[in-house]
Amino acid sequence: MFQPLTKPDLGAASADAQIYCRPTCFVDRPHELDDDCLRIADTMVWFAAWHISLRDGPTVKSAIVAVPEWDGWIAAMPDRLAQSAMAQRAGVARPRATLQLGERTIRLNEPQLMGILNVTPDSFSDGGKHVDSVAAAEKGFAMGSAGAAIIDVGGESTRPGAPLVWEGDEIKRIEGVVSTLARGGVAVSIDTRKAAVMEAALAAGARIVNDISALRHDNRAMEVVVHAGCPVVLMHAPSAKSDPHEGGTYAHVLFDVYDMLAERVAACVAAGVDPAKIIVDPGLGFGKGVGDNLALINGLALFHTLGCPILFGASRKRMIGALDNEAAADERLGGTVALHYQAATQGAQLLRVHDIAENRQALRIWRGLRDAALTA
């Protein structure tokens, strides 16, 4: 339960207390506020305040701190907390590197779409639709033409209860599709947690590894990514075992997910991954209930403090049905667009979706509104 945070609380914090500094109070006309607002990286999103939370054991205390008041709050913090807060502020401000994916250059100063291409018989939404390699490649090219900057190819369903797929079978599913798309000039991401599949996909032309286990499931995964020098998506899931949904219990879901991703970013950097090539994903729906997912969406801007691009994926997920009379997966387009628009307003750089044209249109409206506010 949240309680009000005051400056004296900071001085009385225990040695184990943690500070979280989330951008909030977003503004659409930053030029009217001069130095009283800050920009998230090199995006088109500005904010006028910080939501500062002190987590000390089971207690969380929070305050809204206007940007001009930041220095006074830092001065009240013990050195350890002040250093953490300053590192988080620096992470928010750090420009995100351009993704150079073969001949494709993808800039992250505005949201980009990642198209979901599941070549599986049992994925929760589109399982069985693209198991044929020719049909899958055609779908990938169509998504690229519709506006997807990246096509994310996956050969294993990770829905709750899905069986683990042998890596040889997974390679057979994805290899030809990845190769065809890559030879056709498409920027391809491989959605897998297995090192052998990563290697096969990268050899076939994939340029990004998207691992739901944040490189924890396979002991060789980190080595593969370091050797390839490719961008990597680190997603939060409560378990790195066969069932990624196992063990989804949180003291405070936003902070627990953040801490895990912060640890994985640090581990990857220590292992030799270029920090400019790390992307983070809070993993909506993986071992998380509706309330957990909503908390992560509302607090999404906190993940900017990690200094990495944010990938957000809520496409057709069960939470939409839970909020709308148990709508089936193929009836969740409106909720999908709404959630990804919300992520864009908080500065998310990559949106992972099934329906490209509809989400692209929403982003064009978003961009039009931003342009009008900045130039009027």
C-alpha positions as YAML, in Angstrom:
chain: A
units: angstrom
residues:
- id: 1
  name: MET
  ca: [0.00, 0.00, 0.00]
- id: 2
  name: PHE
  ca: [1.32, 3.41, -0.96]
- id: 3
  name: GLN
  ca: [1.88, 6.14, 1.62]
- id: 4
  name: PRO
  ca: [2.95, 9.77, 1.16]
- id: 5
  name: LEU
  ca: [6.72, 10.29, 0.92]
- id: 6
  name: THR
  ca: [8.44, 13.24, 2.57]
- id: 7
  name: LYS
  ca: [12.07, 14.32, 2.57]
- id: 8
  name: PRO
  ca: [12.61, 13.19, 6.18]
- id: 9
  name: ASP
  ca: [11.54, 9.68, 5.13]
- id: 10
  name: LEU
  ca: [14.53, 9.53, 2.83]
- id: 11
  name: GLY
  ca: [16.98, 10.26, 5.60]
- id: 12
  name: ALA
  ca: [15.39, 7.58, 7.79]
- id: 13
  name: ALA
  ca: [15.49, 4.88, 5.10]
- id: 14
  name: SER
  ca: [17.11, 1.57, 5.93]
- id: 15
  name: ALA
  ca: [20.26, 0.32, 4.23]
- id: 16
  name: ASP
  ca: [18.15, -1.98, 2.03]
- id: 17
  name: ALA
  ca: [15.71, 0.69, 0.83]
- id: 18
  name: GLN
  ca: [15.39, 1.25, -2.92]
- id: 19
  name: ILE
  ca: [14.41, 4.34, -4.88]
- id: 20
  name: TYR
  ca: [12.40, 4.37, -8.12]
- id: 21
  name: CYS
  ca: [12.08, 7.56, -10.19]
- id: 22
  name: ARG
  ca: [9.34, 7.31, -12.80]
- id: 23
  name: PRO
  ca: [8.63, 10.09, -15.34]
- id: 24
  name: THR
  ca: [5.06, 11.35, -14.98]
- id: 25
  name: CYS
  ca: [2.84, 14.36, -15.76]
- id: 26
  name: PHE
  ca: [3.44, 14.18, -19.52]
- id: 27
  name: VAL
  ca: [3.17, 17.43, -21.46]
- id: 28
  name: ASP
  ca: [2.50, 18.03, -25.15]
- id: 29
  name: ARG
  ca: [3.84, 21.61, -25.37]
- id: 30
  name: PRO
  ca: [7.28, 21.49, -23.71]
- id: 31
  name: HIS
  ca: [8.34, 24.79, -25.26]
- id: 32
  name: GLU
  ca: [5.91, 26.55, -22.96]
- id: 33
  name: LEU
  ca: [7.62, 25.17, -19.85]
- id: 34
  name: ASP
  ca: [11.25, 25.96, -20.76]
- id: 35
  name: ASP
  ca: [13.46, 24.09, -18.28]
- id: 36
  name: ASP
  ca: [10.55, 22.89, -16.15]
- id: 37
  name: CYS
  ca: [10.16, 19.66, -18.13]
- id: 38
  name: LEU
  ca: [12.43, 16.92, -19.43]
- id: 39
  name: ARG
  ca: [12.51, 14.73, -22.51]
- id: 40
  name: ILE
  ca: [12.48, 10.94, -22.54]
- id: 41
  name: ALA
  ca: [15.60, 10.03, -24.51]
- id: 42
  name: ASP
  ca: [15.23, 11.39, -28.06]
- id: 43
  name: THR
  ca: [11.51, 10.59, -28.27]
- id: 44
  name: MET
  ca: [8.66, 13.05, -28.79]
- id: 45
  name: VAL
  ca: [7.58, 12.65, -25.16]
- id: 46
  name: TRP
  ca: [8.23, 15.20, -22.40]
- id: 47
  name: PHE
  ca: [7.29, 15.13, -18.73]
- id: 48
  name: ALA
  ca: [6.99, 17.72, -15.97]
- id: 49
  name: ALA
  ca: [7.38, 15.64, -12.80]
- id: 50
  name: TRP
  ca: [8.88, 12.55, -11.26]
- id: 51
  name: HIS
  ca: [6.91, 9.92, -9.37]
- id: 52
  name: ILE
  ca: [9.48, 9.09, -6.70]
- id: 53
  name: SER
  ca: [8.89, 5.92, -4.70]
- id: 54
  name: LEU
  ca: [10.87, 4.67, -1.72]
- id: 55
  name: ARG
  ca: [10.53, 0.93, -1.18]
- id: 56
  name: ASP
  ca: [11.67, -0.03, 2.30]
- id: 57
  name: GLY
  ca: [10.74, -3.59, 3.17]
- id: 58
  name: PRO
  ca: [6.98, -4.05, 2.66]
- id: 59
  name: THR
  ca: [6.35, -0.30, 2.79]
- id: 60
  name: VAL
  ca: [6.22, 1.92, -0.30]
- id: 61
  name: LYS
  ca: [6.06, 5.68, 0.08]
- id: 62
  name: SER
  ca: [5.65, 7.96, -2.92]
- id: 63
  name: ALA
  ca: [5.60, 11.62, -3.91]
- id: 64
  name: ILE
  ca: [5.11, 13.62, -7.08]
- id: 65
  name: VAL
  ca: [8.12, 15.89, -7.49]
- id: 66
  name: ALA
  ca: [8.11, 18.64, -10.11]
- id: 67
  name: VAL
  ca: [11.19, 18.72, -12.32]
- id: 68
  name: PRO
  ca: [12.50, 22.01, -10.82]
- id: 69
  name: GLU
  ca: [12.28, 20.47, -7.33]
- id: 70
  name: TRP
  ca: [14.43, 17.45, -8.19]
- id: 71
  name: ASP
  ca: [17.71, 18.83, -6.83]
- id: 72
  name: GLY
  ca: [16.19, 19.54, -3.43]
- id: 73
  name: TRP
  ca: [14.94, 15.97, -3.13]
- id: 74
  name: ILE
  ca: [18.30, 14.57, -4.20]
- id: 75
  name: ALA
  ca: [20.01, 16.64, -1.51]
- id: 76
  name: ALA
  ca: [17.77, 15.00, 1.12]
- id: 77
  name: MET
  ca: [18.73, 11.46, 0.06]
- id: 78
  name: PRO
  ca: [21.55, 9.37, 1.52]
- id: 79
  name: ASP
  ca: [24.41, 9.02, -0.97]
- id: 80
  name: ARG
  ca: [23.42, 5.51, -2.05]
- id: 81
  name: LEU
  ca: [19.86, 6.49, -2.91]
- id: 82
  name: ALA
  ca: [20.97, 9.75, -4.50]
- id: 83
  name: GLN
  ca: [23.40, 7.90, -6.76]
- id: 84
  name: SER
  ca: [20.66, 5.47, -7.80]
- id: 85
  name: ALA
  ca: [18.25, 8.34, -8.52]
- id: 86
  name: MET
  ca: [20.84, 10.19, -10.59]
- id: 87
  name: ALA
  ca: [21.62, 7.03, -12.57]
- id: 88
  name: GLN
  ca: [17.92, 6.60, -13.29]
- id: 89
  name: ARG
  ca: [17.61, 10.21, -14.44]
- id: 90
  name: ALA
  ca: [20.63, 9.71, -16.72]
- id: 91
  name: GLY
  ca: [19.00, 6.57, -18.12]
- id: 92
  name: VAL
  ca: [15.87, 8.48, -19.04]
- id: 93
  name: ALA
  ca: [17.85, 11.22, -20.80]
- id: 94
  name: ARG
  ca: [20.24, 8.94, -22.72]
- id: 95
  name: PRO
  ca: [19.49, 8.92, -26.48]
- id: 96
  name: ARG
  ca: [18.62, 5.44, -27.73]
- id: 97
  name: ALA
  ca: [20.89, 4.04, -30.39]
- id: 98
  name: THR
  ca: [19.61, 3.57, -33.91]
- id: 99
  name: LEU
  ca: [19.07, -0.10, -34.76]
- id: 100
  name: GLN
  ca: [21.18, -1.00, -37.78]
- id: 101
  name: LEU
  ca: [19.72, -4.30, -38.97]
- id: 102
  name: GLY
  ca: [21.64, -5.26, -42.07]
- id: 103
  name: GLU
  ca: [20.68, -2.69, -44.68]
- id: 104
  name: ARG
  ca: [17.71, -1.52, -42.63]
- id: 105
  name: THR
  ca: [18.10, 1.49, -40.33]
- id: 106
  name: ILE
  ca: [15.44, 1.79, -37.63]
- id: 107
  name: ARG
  ca: [15.35, 4.99, -35.62]
- id: 108
  name: LEU
  ca: [13.67, 4.94, -32.24]
- id: 109
  name: ASN
  ca: [12.76, 8.60, -31.84]
- id: 110
  name: GLU
  ca: [9.15, 7.61, -32.50]
- id: 111
  name: PRO
  ca: [7.34, 4.28, -31.96]
- id: 112
  name: GLN
  ca: [8.04, 1.48, -34.44]
- id: 113
  name: LEU
  ca: [5.95, -1.62, -35.06]
- id: 114
  name: MET
  ca: [7.23, -5.17, -34.68]
- id: 115
  name: GLY
  ca: [5.01, -7.64, -36.51]
- id: 116
  name: ILE
  ca: [4.22, -10.98, -34.83]
- id: 117
  name: LEU
  ca: [4.70, -13.98, -37.13]
- id: 118
  name: ASN
  ca: [4.09, -17.26, -35.31]
- id: 119
  name: VAL
  ca: [4.98, -20.31, -37.41]
- id: 120
  name: THR
  ca: [3.42, -22.58, -34.81]
- id: 121
  name: PRO
  ca: [0.37, -24.86, -34.70]
- id: 122
  name: ASP
  ca: [-0.73, -23.77, -31.23]
- id: 123
  name: SER
  ca: [-0.08, -20.08, -30.48]
- id: 124
  name: PHE
  ca: [-2.97, -18.53, -28.55]
- id: 125
  name: SER
  ca: [-4.15, -16.17, -31.30]
- id: 126
  name: ASP
  ca: [-2.85, -17.22, -34.70]
- id: 127
  name: GLY
  ca: [-1.64, -20.79, -34.15]
- id: 128
  name: GLY
  ca: [-1.79, -22.90, -37.29]
- id: 129
  name: LYS
  ca: [-2.33, -20.00, -39.69]
- id: 130
  name: HIS
  ca: [1.29, -19.72, -40.84]
- id: 131
  name: VAL
  ca: [2.79, -23.19, -40.41]
- id: 132
  name: ASP
  ca: [3.37, -23.39, -44.16]
- id: 133
  name: SER
  ca: [6.68, -21.65, -44.93]
- id: 134
  name: VAL
  ca: [5.46, -20.03, -48.13]
- id: 135
  name: ALA
  ca: [2.32, -18.67, -46.47]
- id: 136
  name: ALA
  ca: [4.35, -17.49, -43.48]
- id: 137
  name: ALA
  ca: [6.83, -15.62, -45.67]
- id: 138
  name: GLU
  ca: [3.99, -14.02, -47.62]
- id: 139
  name: LYS
  ca: [2.44, -12.88, -44.35]
- id: 140
  name: GLY
  ca: [5.78, -11.43, -43.22]
- id: 141
  name: PHE
  ca: [6.22, -9.47, -46.42]
- id: 142
  name: ALA
  ca: [2.64, -8.23, -46.16]
- id: 143
  name: MET
  ca: [3.24, -6.98, -42.62]
- id: 144
  name: GLY
  ca: [6.37, -5.20, -43.77]
- id: 145
  name: SER
  ca: [4.45, -3.52, -46.58]
- id: 146
  name: ALA
  ca: [1.74, -2.51, -44.09]
- id: 147
  name: GLY
  ca: [4.24, -0.69, -41.91]
- id: 148
  name: ALA
  ca: [6.08, -3.15, -39.65]
- id: 149
  name: ALA
  ca: [9.72, -2.14, -39.19]
- id: 150
  name: ILE
  ca: [10.66, -5.59, -37.87]
- id: 151
  name: ILE
  ca: [9.09, -9.04, -38.27]
- id: 152
  name: ASP
  ca: [9.38, -11.22, -35.15]
- id: 153
  name: VAL
  ca: [9.38, -14.90, -36.15]
- id: 154
  name: GLY
  ca: [8.60, -17.49, -33.50]
- id: 155
  name: GLY
  ca: [8.55, -21.29, -33.73]
- id: 156
  name: GLU
  ca: [7.36, -22.17, -30.22]
- id: 157
  name: SER
  ca: [4.15, -21.17, -28.49]
- id: 158
  name: THR
  ca: [4.67, -19.75, -25.01]
- id: 159
  name: ARG
  ca: [0.98, -19.49, -24.08]
- id: 160
  name: PRO
  ca: [0.09, -20.93, -20.65]
- id: 161
  name: GLY
  ca: [0.24, -24.70, -20.77]
- id: 162
  name: ALA
  ca: [2.03, -24.94, -24.12]
- id: 163
  name: PRO
  ca: [4.46, -27.87, -24.42]
- id: 164
  name: LEU
  ca: [8.18, -27.30, -24.79]
- id: 165
  name: VAL
  ca: [9.28, -27.77, -28.42]
- id: 166
  name: TRP
  ca: [12.48, -29.65, -29.28]
- id: 167
  name: GLU
  ca: [15.01, -27.22, -30.72]
- id: 168
  name: GLY
  ca: [15.37, -29.27, -33.92]
- id: 169
  name: ASP
  ca: [11.66, -28.94, -34.66]
- id: 170
  name: GLU
  ca: [11.74, -25.25, -33.81]
- id: 171
  name: ILE
  ca: [14.61, -24.70, -36.25]
- id: 172
  name: LYS
  ca: [12.72, -26.51, -39.01]
- id: 173
  name: ARG
  ca: [9.74, -24.24, -38.44]
- id: 174
  name: ILE
  ca: [11.60, -20.92, -38.57]
- id: 175
  name: GLU
  ca: [14.73, -21.38, -40.70]
- id: 176
  name: GLY
  ca: [13.23, -21.15, -44.18]
- id: 177
  name: VAL
  ca: [10.87, -18.31, -43.24]
- id: 178
  name: VAL
  ca: [13.67, -16.25, -41.69]
- id: 179
  name: SER
  ca: [15.90, -16.85, -44.71]
- id: 180
  name: THR
  ca: [13.21, -15.88, -47.23]
- id: 181
  name: LEU
  ca: [12.26, -12.71, -45.39]
- id: 182
  name: ALA
  ca: [15.87, -11.66, -44.81]
- id: 183
  name: ARG
  ca: [16.81, -12.21, -48.46]
- id: 184
  name: GLY
  ca: [13.79, -10.07, -49.34]
- id: 185
  name: GLY
  ca: [15.14, -7.14, -47.32]
- id: 186
  name: VAL
  ca: [13.00, -7.58, -44.20]
- id: 187
  name: ALA
  ca: [14.51, -6.90, -40.77]
- id: 188
  name: VAL
  ca: [13.86, -10.14, -38.88]
- id: 189
  name: SER
  ca: [13.82, -10.84, -35.16]
- id: 190
  name: ILE
  ca: [13.90, -14.38, -33.81]
- id: 191
  name: ASP
  ca: [11.56, -15.08, -30.91]
- id: 192
  name: THR
  ca: [13.23, -17.95, -29.05]
- id: 193
  name: ARG
  ca: [14.86, -18.89, -25.77]
- id: 194
  name: LYS
  ca: [17.10, -21.63, -27.19]
- id: 195
  name: ALA
  ca: [20.71, -21.01, -28.19]
- id: 196
  name: ALA
  ca: [20.67, -23.47, -31.11]
- id: 197
  name: VAL
  ca: [17.59, -21.78, -32.57]
- id: 198
  name: MET
  ca: [19.21, -18.37, -32.12]
- id: 199
  name: GLU
  ca: [22.29, -19.57, -34.00]
- id: 200
  name: ALA
  ca: [20.27, -21.05, -36.85]
- id: 201
  name: ALA
  ca: [18.10, -17.95, -37.20]
- id: 202
  name: LEU
  ca: [21.05, -15.55, -37.10]
- id: 203
  name: ALA
  ca: [22.81, -17.65, -39.74]
- id: 204
  name: ALA
  ca: [19.65, -17.48, -41.86]
- id: 205
  name: GLY
  ca: [19.56, -13.68, -41.64]
- id: 206
  name: ALA
  ca: [17.80, -12.70, -38.41]
- id: 207
  name: ARG
  ca: [19.23, -9.55, -36.84]
- id: 208
  name: ILE
  ca: [17.69, -9.47, -33.35]
- id: 209
  name: VAL
  ca: [17.21, -12.07, -30.63]
- id: 210
  name: ASN
  ca: [13.95, -11.74, -28.67]
- id: 211
  name: ASP
  ca: [14.15, -13.99, -25.61]
- id: 212
  name: ILE
  ca: [11.19, -14.30, -23.24]
- id: 213
  name: SER
  ca: [13.55, -15.63, -20.56]
- id: 214
  name: ALA
  ca: [15.99, -12.69, -20.78]
- id: 215
  name: LEU
  ca: [18.80, -15.14, -21.71]
- id: 216
  name: ARG
  ca: [18.20, -17.31, -18.62]
- id: 217
  name: HIS
  ca: [16.59, -20.44, -20.10]
- id: 218
  name: ASP
  ca: [19.60, -21.72, -22.07]
- id: 219
  name: ASN
  ca: [23.09, -21.54, -20.59]
- id: 220
  name: ARG
  ca: [24.59, -20.83, -24.03]
- id: 221
  name: ALA
  ca: [22.18, -18.06, -24.99]
- id: 222
  name: MET
  ca: [24.31, -15.25, -23.57]
- id: 223
  name: GLU
  ca: [27.37, -16.57, -25.42]
- id: 224
  name: VAL
  ca: [25.46, -16.63, -28.71]
- id: 225
  name: VAL
  ca: [24.27, -13.04, -28.36]
- id: 226
  name: VAL
  ca: [27.70, -11.75, -27.32]
- id: 227
  name: HIS
  ca: [29.38, -13.54, -30.22]
- id: 228
  name: ALA
  ca: [26.82, -12.29, -32.73]
- id: 229
  name: GLY
  ca: [26.96, -8.72, -31.47]
- id: 230
  name: CYS
  ca: [23.26, -8.40, -32.25]
- id: 231
  name: PRO
  ca: [20.54, -6.47, -30.43]
- id: 232
  name: VAL
  ca: [18.67, -8.48, -27.83]
- id: 233
  name: VAL
  ca: [15.25, -8.13, -26.21]
- id: 234
  name: LEU
  ca: [15.24, -9.07, -22.53]
- id: 235
  name: MET
  ca: [11.71, -9.90, -21.45]
- id: 236
  name: HIS
  ca: [10.46, -10.44, -17.93]
- id: 237
  name: ALA
  ca: [8.91, -13.80, -17.12]
- id: 238
  name: PRO
  ca: [8.73, -15.15, -13.58]
- id: 239
  name: SER
  ca: [10.39, -18.43, -14.55]
- id: 240
  name: ALA
  ca: [13.24, -19.39, -16.88]
- id: 241
  name: LYS
  ca: [12.09, -23.01, -16.84]
- id: 242
  name: SER
  ca: [9.90, -24.84, -19.34]
- id: 243
  name: ASP
  ca: [6.78, -22.95, -18.22]
- id: 244
  name: PRO
  ca: [7.62, -19.22, -18.24]
- id: 245
  name: HIS
  ca: [4.37, -18.41, -16.40]
- id: 246
  name: GLU
  ca: [5.30, -20.41, -13.31]
- id: 247
  name: GLY
  ca: [5.72, -18.57, -10.01]
- id: 248
  name: GLY
  ca: [4.04, -15.28, -10.83]
- id: 249
  name: THR
  ca: [3.84, -13.92, -7.27]
- id: 250
  name: TYR
  ca: [4.88, -10.32, -6.59]
- id: 251
  name: ALA
  ca: [5.25, -8.10, -3.56]
- id: 252
  name: HIS
  ca: [4.90, -5.11, -5.88]
- id: 253
  name: VAL
  ca: [4.70, -6.09, -9.52]
- id: 254
  name: LEU
  ca: [6.06, -2.89, -11.08]
- id: 255
  name: PHE
  ca: [9.13, -2.79, -8.88]
- id: 256
  name: ASP
  ca: [9.69, -6.56, -8.90]
- id: 257
  name: VAL
  ca: [9.63, -6.66, -12.71]
- id: 258
  name: TYR
  ca: [11.87, -3.59, -12.87]
- id: 259
  name: ASP
  ca: [14.42, -5.10, -10.48]
- id: 260
  name: MET
  ca: [14.63, -8.32, -12.47]
- id: 261
  name: LEU
  ca: [15.16, -6.46, -15.76]
- id: 262
  name: ALA
  ca: [17.75, -4.17, -14.15]
- id: 263
  name: GLU
  ca: [19.63, -7.25, -12.97]
- id: 264
  name: ARG
  ca: [19.48, -8.84, -16.43]
- id: 265
  name: VAL
  ca: [20.68, -5.66, -18.14]
- id: 266
  name: ALA
  ca: [23.63, -5.53, -15.74]
- id: 267
  name: ALA
  ca: [24.40, -9.23, -16.29]
- id: 268
  name: CYS
  ca: [24.37, -8.82, -20.07]
- id: 269
  name: VAL
  ca: [26.63, -5.77, -19.97]
- id: 270
  name: ALA
  ca: [29.03, -7.62, -17.66]
- id: 271
  name: ALA
  ca: [29.09, -10.55, -20.11]
- id: 272
  name: GLY
  ca: [30.00, -8.29, -23.03]
- id: 273
  name: VAL
  ca: [26.68, -7.29, -24.62]
- id: 274
  name: ASP
  ca: [26.80, -3.74, -25.97]
- id: 275
  name: PRO
  ca: [24.43, -1.77, -23.67]
- id: 276
  name: ALA
  ca: [23.26, 0.23, -26.71]
- id: 277
  name: LYS
  ca: [21.87, -3.01, -28.15]
- id: 278
  name: ILE
  ca: [19.73, -4.05, -25.18]
- id: 279
  name: ILE
  ca: [15.93, -3.68, -25.35]
- id: 280
  name: VAL
  ca: [13.66, -4.41, -22.38]
- id: 281
  name: ASP
  ca: [10.12, -5.81, -22.29]
- id: 282
  name: PRO
  ca: [8.03, -6.02, -19.09]
- id: 283
  name: GLY
  ca: [6.39, -9.22, -20.37]
- id: 284
  name: LEU
  ca: [2.68, -8.51, -20.14]
- id: 285
  name: GLY
  ca: [0.67, -11.66, -19.51]
- id: 286
  name: PHE
  ca: [3.61, -13.85, -18.55]
- id: 287
  name: GLY
  ca: [2.83, -15.05, -15.04]
- id: 288
  name: LYS
  ca: [0.80, -11.90, -14.42]
- id: 289
  name: GLY
  ca: [-2.87, -11.35, -13.71]
- id: 290
  name: VAL
  ca: [-5.03, -8.54, -15.03]
- id: 291
  name: GLY
  ca: [-4.22, -6.28, -12.09]
- id: 292
  name: ASP
  ca: [-0.50, -6.93, -12.54]
- id: 293
  name: ASN
  ca: [-0.69, -6.08, -16.23]
- id: 294
  name: LEU
  ca: [-2.60, -2.86, -15.59]
- id: 295
  name: ALA
  ca: [-0.05, -1.78, -12.99]
- id: 296
  name: LEU
  ca: [2.78, -2.39, -15.46]
- id: 297
  name: ILE
  ca: [1.04, -0.41, -18.19]
- id: 298
  name: ASN
  ca: [0.30, 2.52, -15.88]
- id: 299
  name: GLY
  ca: [3.90, 2.48, -14.64]
- id: 300
  name: LEU
  ca: [5.55, 1.73, -17.99]
- id: 301
  name: ALA
  ca: [7.62, 4.93, -18.03]
- id: 302
  name: LEU
  ca: [9.68, 3.64, -15.09]
- id: 303
  name: PHE
  ca: [11.52, 1.28, -17.45]
- id: 304
  name: HIS
  ca: [13.03, 4.25, -19.31]
- id: 305
  name: THR
  ca: [15.32, 4.72, -16.30]
- id: 306
  name: LEU
  ca: [17.17, 1.56, -17.41]
- id: 307
  name: GLY
  ca: [18.49, 3.55, -20.38]
- id: 308
  name: CYS
  ca: [17.20, 0.99, -22.90]
- id: 309
  name: PRO
  ca: [14.47, 1.08, -25.55]
- id: 310
  name: ILE
  ca: [11.18, -0.39, -24.34]
- id: 311
  name: LEU
  ca: [9.37, -3.10, -26.29]
- id: 312
  name: PHE
  ca: [5.70, -3.33, -25.35]
- id: 313
  name: GLY
  ca: [3.45, -6.19, -26.42]
- id: 314
  name: ALA
  ca: [-0.23, -6.41, -25.46]
- id: 315
  name: SER
  ca: [-1.59, -7.58, -28.79]
- id: 316
  name: ARG
  ca: [-4.81, -9.63, -28.42]
- id: 317
  name: LYS
  ca: [-3.80, -10.65, -24.90]
- id: 318
  name: ARG
  ca: [-6.18, -12.21, -22.42]
- id: 319
  name: MET
  ca: [-6.37, -9.11, -20.24]
- id: 320
  name: ILE
  ca: [-8.35, -7.39, -23.02]
- id: 321
  name: GLY
  ca: [-10.94, -10.15, -22.94]
- id: 322
  name: ALA
  ca: [-11.01, -10.02, -19.14]
- id: 323
  name: LEU
  ca: [-11.86, -6.31, -19.30]
- id: 324
  name: ASP
  ca: [-14.40, -6.69, -22.10]
- id: 325
  name: ASN
  ca: [-16.85, -9.46, -21.39]
- id: 326
  name: GLU
  ca: [-14.38, -12.28, -22.23]
- id: 327
  name: ALA
  ca: [-13.93, -11.19, -25.85]
- id: 328
  name: ALA
  ca: [-12.21, -13.89, -27.90]
- id: 329
  name: ALA
  ca: [-8.65, -13.40, -29.16]
- id: 330
  name: ASP
  ca: [-9.83, -12.39, -32.64]
- id: 331
  name: GLU
  ca: [-12.17, -9.79, -31.14]
- id: 332
  name: ARG
  ca: [-9.56, -7.80, -29.22]
- id: 333
  name: LEU
  ca: [-8.35, -5.34, -31.85]
- id: 334
  name: GLY
  ca: [-9.86, -2.28, -30.19]
- id: 335
  name: GLY
  ca: [-8.25, -3.10, -26.86]
- id: 336
  name: THR
  ca: [-4.95, -3.85, -28.58]
- id: 337
  name: VAL
  ca: [-4.87, -0.45, -30.29]
- id: 338
  name: ALA
  ca: [-5.85, 1.33, -27.07]
- id: 339
  name: LEU
  ca: [-3.10, -0.31, -25.04]
- id: 340
  name: HIS
  ca: [-0.41, 0.33, -27.62]
- id: 341
  name: TYR
  ca: [-1.49, 3.94, -27.99]
- id: 342
  name: GLN
  ca: [-1.17, 4.26, -24.21]
- id: 343
  name: ALA
  ca: [2.35, 2.79, -24.42]
- id: 344
  name: ALA
  ca: [3.25, 5.31, -27.13]
- id: 345
  name: THR
  ca: [2.16, 8.19, -24.92]
- id: 346
  name: GLN
  ca: [4.65, 6.94, -22.33]
- id: 347
  name: GLY
  ca: [7.50, 6.79, -24.82]
- id: 348
  name: ALA
  ca: [7.64, 3.07, -25.71]
- id: 349
  name: GLN
  ca: [9.86, 2.70, -28.75]
- id: 350
  name: LEU
  ca: [8.76, -0.71, -30.10]
- id: 351
  name: LEU
  ca: [5.22, -2.07, -30.20]
- id: 352
  name: ARG
  ca: [4.83, -5.80, -30.90]
- id: 353
  name: VAL
  ca: [1.50, -6.42, -32.66]
- id: 354
  name: HIS
  ca: [-0.45, -8.81, -34.88]
- id: 355
  name: ASP
  ca: [-2.50, -6.17, -36.73]
- id: 356
  name: ILE
  ca: [-0.10, -3.81, -38.46]
- id: 357
  name: ALA
  ca: [-2.34, -1.50, -40.49]
- id: 358
  name: GLU
  ca: [-4.67, -0.64, -37.61]
- id: 359
  name: ASN
  ca: [-1.86, 0.03, -35.15]
- id: 360
  name: ARG
  ca: [0.08, 1.98, -37.76]
- id: 361
  name: GLN
  ca: [-2.95, 4.21, -38.29]
- id: 362
  name: ALA
  ca: [-3.22, 4.83, -34.54]
- id: 363
  name: LEU
  ca: [0.45, 5.81, -34.43]
- id: 364
  name: ARG
  ca: [-0.02, 8.21, -37.32]
- id: 365
  name: ILE
  ca: [-2.80, 9.90, -35.36]
- id: 366
  name: TRP
  ca: [-0.53, 9.99, -32.31]
- id: 367
  name: ARG
  ca: [2.25, 11.56, -34.38]
- id: 368
  name: GLY
  ca: [-0.12, 14.10, -35.87]
- id: 369
  name: LEU
  ca: [-1.26, 15.18, -32.44]
- id: 370
  name: ARG
  ca: [2.35, 15.49, -31.24]
- id: 371
  name: ASP
  ca: [3.35, 17.54, -34.29]
- id: 372
  name: ALA
  ca: [0.36, 19.87, -33.88]
- id: 373
  name: ALA
  ca: [1.14, 20.47, -30.20]
- id: 374
  name: LEU
  ca: [4.79, 21.18, -30.88]
- id: 375
  name: THR
  ca: [4.24, 23.59, -33.76]
- id: 376
  name: ALA
  ca: [1.00, 25.42, -32.86]
...
